[in-house]
XYZ file of C-alpha atoms in Angstrom:
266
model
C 19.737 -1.606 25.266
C 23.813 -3.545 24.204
C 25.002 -1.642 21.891
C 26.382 -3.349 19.507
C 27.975 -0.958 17.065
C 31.300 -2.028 17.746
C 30.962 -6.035 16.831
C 28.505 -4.616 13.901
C 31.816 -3.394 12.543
C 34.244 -6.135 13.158
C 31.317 -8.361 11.435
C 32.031 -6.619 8.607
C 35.588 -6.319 8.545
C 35.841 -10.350 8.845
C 33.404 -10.101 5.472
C 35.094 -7.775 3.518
C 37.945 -10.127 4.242
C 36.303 -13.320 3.339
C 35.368 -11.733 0.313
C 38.588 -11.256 -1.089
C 39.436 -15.384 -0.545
C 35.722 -16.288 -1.980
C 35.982 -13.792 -5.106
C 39.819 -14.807 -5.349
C 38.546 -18.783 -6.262
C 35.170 -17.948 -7.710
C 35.023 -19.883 -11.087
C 38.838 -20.431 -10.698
C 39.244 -23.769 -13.121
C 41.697 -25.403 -10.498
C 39.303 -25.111 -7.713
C 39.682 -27.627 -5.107
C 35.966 -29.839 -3.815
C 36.130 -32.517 -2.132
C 32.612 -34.633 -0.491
C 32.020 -34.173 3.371
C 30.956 -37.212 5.396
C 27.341 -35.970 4.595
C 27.792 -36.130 0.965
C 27.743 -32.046 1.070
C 30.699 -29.998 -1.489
C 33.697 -28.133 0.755
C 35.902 -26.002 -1.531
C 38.962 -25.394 -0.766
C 37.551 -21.545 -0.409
C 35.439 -22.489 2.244
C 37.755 -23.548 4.434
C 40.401 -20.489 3.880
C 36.914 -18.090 4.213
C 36.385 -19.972 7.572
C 39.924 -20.072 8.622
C 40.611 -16.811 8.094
C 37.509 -15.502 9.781
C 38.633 -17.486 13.080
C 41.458 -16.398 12.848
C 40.773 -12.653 13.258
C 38.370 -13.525 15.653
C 41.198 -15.017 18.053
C 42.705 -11.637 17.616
C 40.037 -9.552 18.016
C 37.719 -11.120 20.500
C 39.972 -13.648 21.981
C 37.337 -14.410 24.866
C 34.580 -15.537 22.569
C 33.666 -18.597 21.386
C 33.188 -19.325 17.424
C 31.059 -22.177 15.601
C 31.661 -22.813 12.338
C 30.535 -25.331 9.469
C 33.897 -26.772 8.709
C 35.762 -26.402 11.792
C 32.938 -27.029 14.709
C 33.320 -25.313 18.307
C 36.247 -23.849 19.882
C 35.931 -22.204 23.163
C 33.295 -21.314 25.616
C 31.520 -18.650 27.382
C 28.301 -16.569 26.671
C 29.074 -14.575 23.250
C 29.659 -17.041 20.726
C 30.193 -15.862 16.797
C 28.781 -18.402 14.069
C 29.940 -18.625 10.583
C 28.930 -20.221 7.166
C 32.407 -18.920 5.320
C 30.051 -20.376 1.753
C 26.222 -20.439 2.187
C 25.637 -22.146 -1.093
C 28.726 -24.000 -1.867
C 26.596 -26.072 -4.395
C 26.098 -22.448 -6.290
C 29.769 -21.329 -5.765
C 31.538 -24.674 -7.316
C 29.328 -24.422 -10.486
C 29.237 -20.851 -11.270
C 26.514 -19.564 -10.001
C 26.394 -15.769 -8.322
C 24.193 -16.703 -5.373
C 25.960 -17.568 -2.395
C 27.281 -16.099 0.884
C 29.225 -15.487 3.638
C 27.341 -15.200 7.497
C 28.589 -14.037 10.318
C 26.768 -13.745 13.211
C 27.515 -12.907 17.006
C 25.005 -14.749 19.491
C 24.288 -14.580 23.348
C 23.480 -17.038 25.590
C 19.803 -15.943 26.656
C 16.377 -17.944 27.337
C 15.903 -20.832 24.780
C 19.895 -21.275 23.929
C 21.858 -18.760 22.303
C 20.701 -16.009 20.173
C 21.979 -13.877 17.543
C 22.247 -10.628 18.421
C 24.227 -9.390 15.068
C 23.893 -10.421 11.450
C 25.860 -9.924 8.128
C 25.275 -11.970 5.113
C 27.850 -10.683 2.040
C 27.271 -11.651 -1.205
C 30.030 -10.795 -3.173
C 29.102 -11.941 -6.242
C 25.680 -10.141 -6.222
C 27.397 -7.233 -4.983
C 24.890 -7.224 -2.200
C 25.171 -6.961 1.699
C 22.865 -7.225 4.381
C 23.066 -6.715 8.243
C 21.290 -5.914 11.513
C 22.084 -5.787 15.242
C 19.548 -6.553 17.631
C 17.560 -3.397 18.609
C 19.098 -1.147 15.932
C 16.818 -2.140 12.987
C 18.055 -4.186 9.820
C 19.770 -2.418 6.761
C 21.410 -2.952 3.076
C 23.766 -1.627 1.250
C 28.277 -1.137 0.705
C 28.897 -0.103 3.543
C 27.674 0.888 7.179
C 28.200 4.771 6.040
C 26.260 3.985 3.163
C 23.078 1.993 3.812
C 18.946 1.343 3.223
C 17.024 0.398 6.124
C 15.041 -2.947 5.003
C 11.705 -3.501 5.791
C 9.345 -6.389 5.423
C 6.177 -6.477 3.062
C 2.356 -5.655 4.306
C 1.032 -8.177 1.798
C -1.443 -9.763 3.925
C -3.135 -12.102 1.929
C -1.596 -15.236 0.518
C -3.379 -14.560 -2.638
C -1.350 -11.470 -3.052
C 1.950 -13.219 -1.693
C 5.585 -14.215 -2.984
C 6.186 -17.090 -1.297
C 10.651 -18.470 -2.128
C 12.009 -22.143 -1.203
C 15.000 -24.169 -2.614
C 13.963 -27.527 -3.706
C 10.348 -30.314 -3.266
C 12.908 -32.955 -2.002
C 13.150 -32.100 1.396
C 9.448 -31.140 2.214
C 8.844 -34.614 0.155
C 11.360 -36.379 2.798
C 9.671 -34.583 5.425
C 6.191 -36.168 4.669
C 4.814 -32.310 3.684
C 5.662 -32.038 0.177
C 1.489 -31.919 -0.292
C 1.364 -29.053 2.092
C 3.608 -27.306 0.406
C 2.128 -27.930 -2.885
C -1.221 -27.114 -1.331
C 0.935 -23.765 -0.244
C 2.211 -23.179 -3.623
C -1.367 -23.187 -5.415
C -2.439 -20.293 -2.539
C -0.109 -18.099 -3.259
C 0.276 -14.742 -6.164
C 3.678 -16.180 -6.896
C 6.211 -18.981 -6.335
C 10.376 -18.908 -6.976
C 13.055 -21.420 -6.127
C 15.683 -19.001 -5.159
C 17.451 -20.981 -2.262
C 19.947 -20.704 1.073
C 19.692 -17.203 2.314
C 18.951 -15.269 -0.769
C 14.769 -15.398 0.021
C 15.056 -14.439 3.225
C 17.020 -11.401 2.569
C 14.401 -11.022 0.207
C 11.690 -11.172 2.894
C 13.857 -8.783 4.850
C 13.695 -6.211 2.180
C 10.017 -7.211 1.305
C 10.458 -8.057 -2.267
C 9.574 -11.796 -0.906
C 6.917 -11.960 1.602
C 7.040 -16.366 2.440
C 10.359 -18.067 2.596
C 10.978 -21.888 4.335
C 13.438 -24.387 4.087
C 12.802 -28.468 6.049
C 16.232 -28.661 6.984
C 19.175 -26.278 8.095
C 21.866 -26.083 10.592
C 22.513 -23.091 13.106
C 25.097 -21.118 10.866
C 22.615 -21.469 7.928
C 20.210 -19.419 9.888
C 21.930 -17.169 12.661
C 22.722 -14.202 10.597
C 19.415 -14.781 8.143
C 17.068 -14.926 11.819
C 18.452 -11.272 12.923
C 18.144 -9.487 9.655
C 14.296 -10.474 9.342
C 13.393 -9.561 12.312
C 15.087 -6.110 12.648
C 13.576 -5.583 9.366
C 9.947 -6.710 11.119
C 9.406 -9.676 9.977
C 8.991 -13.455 12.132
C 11.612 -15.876 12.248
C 11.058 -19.179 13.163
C 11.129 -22.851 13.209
C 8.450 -25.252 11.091
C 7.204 -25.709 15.017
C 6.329 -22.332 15.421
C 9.631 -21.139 18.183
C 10.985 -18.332 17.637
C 15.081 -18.125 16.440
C 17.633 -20.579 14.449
C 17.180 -23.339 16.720
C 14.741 -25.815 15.028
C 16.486 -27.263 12.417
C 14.335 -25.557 9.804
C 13.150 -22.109 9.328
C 10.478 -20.124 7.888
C 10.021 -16.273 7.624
C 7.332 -13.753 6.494
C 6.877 -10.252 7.155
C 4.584 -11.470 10.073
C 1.152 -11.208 8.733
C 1.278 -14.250 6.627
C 3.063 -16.915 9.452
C 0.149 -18.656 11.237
C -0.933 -19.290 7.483
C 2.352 -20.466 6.464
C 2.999 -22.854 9.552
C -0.224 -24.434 8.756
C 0.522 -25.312 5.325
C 4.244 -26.829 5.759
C 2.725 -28.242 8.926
C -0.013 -30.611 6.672
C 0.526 -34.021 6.175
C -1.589 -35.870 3.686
């Protein structure tokens, strides 16, 4: 089995140091946003979290290839590190505590690239969460200083927590009475958004968590920590990994039942 001790710790270097730039602007009253093409918020943070993240990369692990959500691809080859400098801009230009920075190293394997080590830092929470692949997922300040995570045994969706961010998207997707249908089955139901719930799921406080509609950096880092911490990761269609375009996550027990009920269409 890689070990992957060594990129584990760069991860979190490159977090402690986007830290400092997110924490630096966080509520600042001069804080630059502007609108991307998609009619998504950029801070000005964003882009210095992602800039300065590449850039330590190029130093560090000049041979690898780095995606990002502001800057795109640069380079080639098979290890390829993907960031989200602000998961949760929305949250980050109005105040709110919930947001994050992911970092994740992937591998080019069977079914695209894979991540193969996670860290989501949430500064503002003062939480972190990480996991390499084959080395279990963990929480806490530091690697010295850590909680391993695992997920839930609730295995009935009458006794389940089931997180999302918003109706909109399941409504757009033609599932919103699925999900409602979903809702109504489960113990409990909270609109915590972006990665928050799955970290949740990873630490089984949360035991259901889907989104309709993410990108690769929204999920690389999330996908590793809930599995290492023994839960399922995957897309609304059931494959495994970040690479449907949507995710959901459960501690396992619960996932045919959840793919069935984001899956209805009425």
């Amino acid at each position: 089995m890689p070990d992957y001790h060594d990129d584990l710790r760069l991860a979190h270097v490159l977090a402690d140091a986007a830290d400092a730039v997110t924490m630096d602007r966080f509520k600042a009253l001069d804080l630059k946003v502007e609108t991307k093409p998609d009619m998504t918020p950029v801070s000005e943070a964003d882009k210095a979290a992602e800039e300065l993240i590449r850039g330590q990369l190029q130093r560090a692990r000049p041979r690898d290839a780095i995606l990002g959500e502001e800057y795109g691809v640069q380079g080639t080859g098979p290890r390829r590190w993907v960031v989200d400098p602000i998961d949760g801009t929305k949250n980050y230009v109005r105040g709110v505590p919930v947001w994050a920075t992911l970092i994740s190293l992937t591998e080019a394997g069977e079914g695209g690239y894979q991540p193969v080590v996670g860290v989501v830092s949430a500064p503002a929470l003062g939480r972190r969460w990480w996991a390499a692949k084959g080395h279990g997922a963990f929480t806490g300040r530091s690697l010295t200083s850590a909680s391993r995570l695992r997920v839930s045994r609730v295995s009935e969706l009458s006794d389940a927590s089931f997180a999302y961010s918003s109706l909109t998207g399941w409504e757009e997707r033609g599932h919103l009475n699925g999900f409602l249908d979903l809702t109504r089955e489960v113990w409990r139901t909270r609109a915590y958004g972006d990665f928050w719930p799955y970290m949740m799921v990873a630490e089984g406080s949360v035991d259901l968590c889907a989104e309709p509609e993410l990108s690769l950096w929204d999920m690389a880092a999330t996908a590793i920590v809930v599995t290492e911490a023994g839960g399922t990761f995957t897309g609304l269609d059931g494959r495994p990994g970040p690479h449907s375009g949507n995710a959901a996550a459960s501690n396992g027990l619960l996932h045919e039942e959840l793919l069935g009920y984001l899956n209805e269409r009425h």
